[in-house]
Tab-separated table of C-alpha atoms in Angstrom:
chain	number	residue	atom	x	y	z
A	18	MET	CA	55.358	-26.633	46.477
A	19	ALA	CA	51.743	-27.678	45.914
A	20	ALA	CA	49.607	-25.721	43.481
A	21	ASN	CA	46.734	-23.671	44.816
A	22	PRO	CA	43.574	-25.773	44.911
A	23	PRO	CA	40.814	-24.586	42.596
A	24	SER	CA	38.183	-22.240	43.956
A	25	PRO	CA	34.512	-23.083	43.407
A	26	SER	CA	34.410	-20.387	40.693
A	27	GLU	CA	37.423	-21.884	38.917
A	28	THR	CA	35.845	-25.339	39.030
A	29	GLU	CA	32.650	-23.847	37.570
A	30	VAL	CA	34.552	-22.181	34.709
A	31	ALA	CA	36.521	-25.385	34.060
A	32	ALA	CA	33.214	-27.281	33.897
A	33	LEU	CA	31.865	-24.702	31.432
A	34	ILE	CA	34.944	-25.245	29.248
A	35	VAL	CA	34.567	-29.034	29.326
A	36	GLU	CA	30.836	-28.878	28.609
A	37	THR	CA	30.963	-26.167	25.932
A	38	LEU	CA	33.846	-27.708	24.029
A	39	GLN	CA	32.774	-31.296	24.709
A	40	LEU	CA	36.215	-32.200	26.014
A	41	ASP	CA	36.722	-35.846	26.867
A	42	MET	CA	38.231	-35.247	30.291
A	43	PRO	CA	37.021	-34.861	33.844
A	44	VAL	CA	37.020	-31.333	35.232
A	45	SER	CA	39.141	-32.534	38.145
A	46	THR	CA	42.085	-33.202	35.821
A	47	ILE	CA	42.301	-29.613	34.571
A	48	GLU	CA	45.113	-27.630	36.157
A	49	MET	CA	43.847	-24.122	36.890
A	50	ASP	CA	47.157	-22.471	35.900
A	51	ALA	CA	47.842	-24.616	32.821
A	52	PRO	CA	47.689	-22.873	29.448
A	53	LEU	CA	44.342	-23.139	27.691
A	54	PHE	CA	46.036	-23.086	24.282
A	55	GLY	CA	49.027	-24.959	22.903
A	56	ASP	CA	50.611	-27.447	25.285
A	57	GLY	CA	47.943	-27.029	27.972
A	58	LEU	CA	44.391	-27.994	27.022
A	59	GLY	CA	45.248	-27.576	23.347
A	60	LEU	CA	42.395	-25.217	22.530
A	61	ASP	CA	42.343	-23.279	19.253
A	62	SER	CA	40.756	-20.076	17.958
A	63	ILE	CA	37.433	-21.775	17.160
A	64	ASP	CA	37.345	-23.080	20.740
A	65	ALA	CA	38.003	-19.539	21.989
A	66	LEU	CA	35.050	-18.242	19.978
A	67	GLU	CA	32.710	-20.951	21.293
A	68	LEU	CA	33.941	-20.372	24.828
A	69	SER	CA	33.464	-16.611	24.509
A	70	LEU	CA	29.842	-17.136	23.484
A	71	ALA	CA	29.238	-19.514	26.395
A	72	ILE	CA	30.781	-17.024	28.845
A	73	LYS	CA	28.549	-14.266	27.527
A	74	ARG	CA	25.458	-16.467	27.931
A	75	GLN	CA	26.433	-17.740	31.387
A	76	TYR	CA	27.962	-14.636	32.983
A	77	GLY	CA	27.032	-11.668	30.790
A	78	VAL	CA	30.708	-10.990	30.104
A	79	GLU	CA	31.570	-10.139	26.513
A	80	LEU	CA	34.977	-11.239	25.266
A	81	ARG	CA	35.629	-9.866	21.811
A	82	SER	CA	38.412	-10.742	19.414
A	83	ASP	CA	39.640	-7.137	19.600
A	84	THR	CA	39.879	-7.121	23.409
A	85	ALA	CA	43.369	-5.780	24.064
A	86	ASP	CA	44.364	-8.204	26.819
A	87	LYS	CA	42.673	-11.335	25.448
A	88	VAL	CA	45.935	-13.301	25.541
A	89	ASP	CA	46.243	-12.664	29.280
A	90	ILE	CA	42.542	-13.322	29.888
A	91	PHE	CA	42.644	-16.692	28.111
A	92	ARG	CA	46.008	-17.711	29.577
A	93	SER	CA	44.501	-20.249	32.011
A	94	VAL	CA	41.296	-21.230	33.777
A	95	ARG	CA	42.448	-19.149	36.746
A	96	SER	CA	43.052	-15.970	34.692
A	97	LEU	CA	39.769	-16.428	32.829
A	98	THR	CA	37.899	-16.885	36.118
A	99	HIS	CA	39.444	-13.706	37.557
A	100	TYR	CA	38.402	-11.732	34.478
A	101	ILE	CA	34.840	-13.089	34.622
A	102	ALA	CA	34.569	-12.267	38.347
A	103	ALA	CA	35.741	-8.707	37.721
A	104	HIS	CA	33.368	-8.102	34.792
A	105	ALA	CA	30.278	-10.251	35.412
A	106	THR	CA	26.920	-8.544	35.568
A	107	PRO	CA	25.259	-9.014	38.946
């Protein structure tokens, strides 16, 4: 079964990740459901902090280290995009 194609919002968040963290990969190669940490994109806690700051600047969504469901939020580009969409300031 084919994976769901990325939405425009997911592509935008993936681009923010690549740009913010200066990843040496095209956005088109990022799988939206792949883990952001560990075996997926291989991000670490410093990356999460930088990404949180970029998300706050771009979308007005604050992701704090004490956010209860941060593991679920940062699970993948898709989960992060859903969280941003639900919490972004208009």
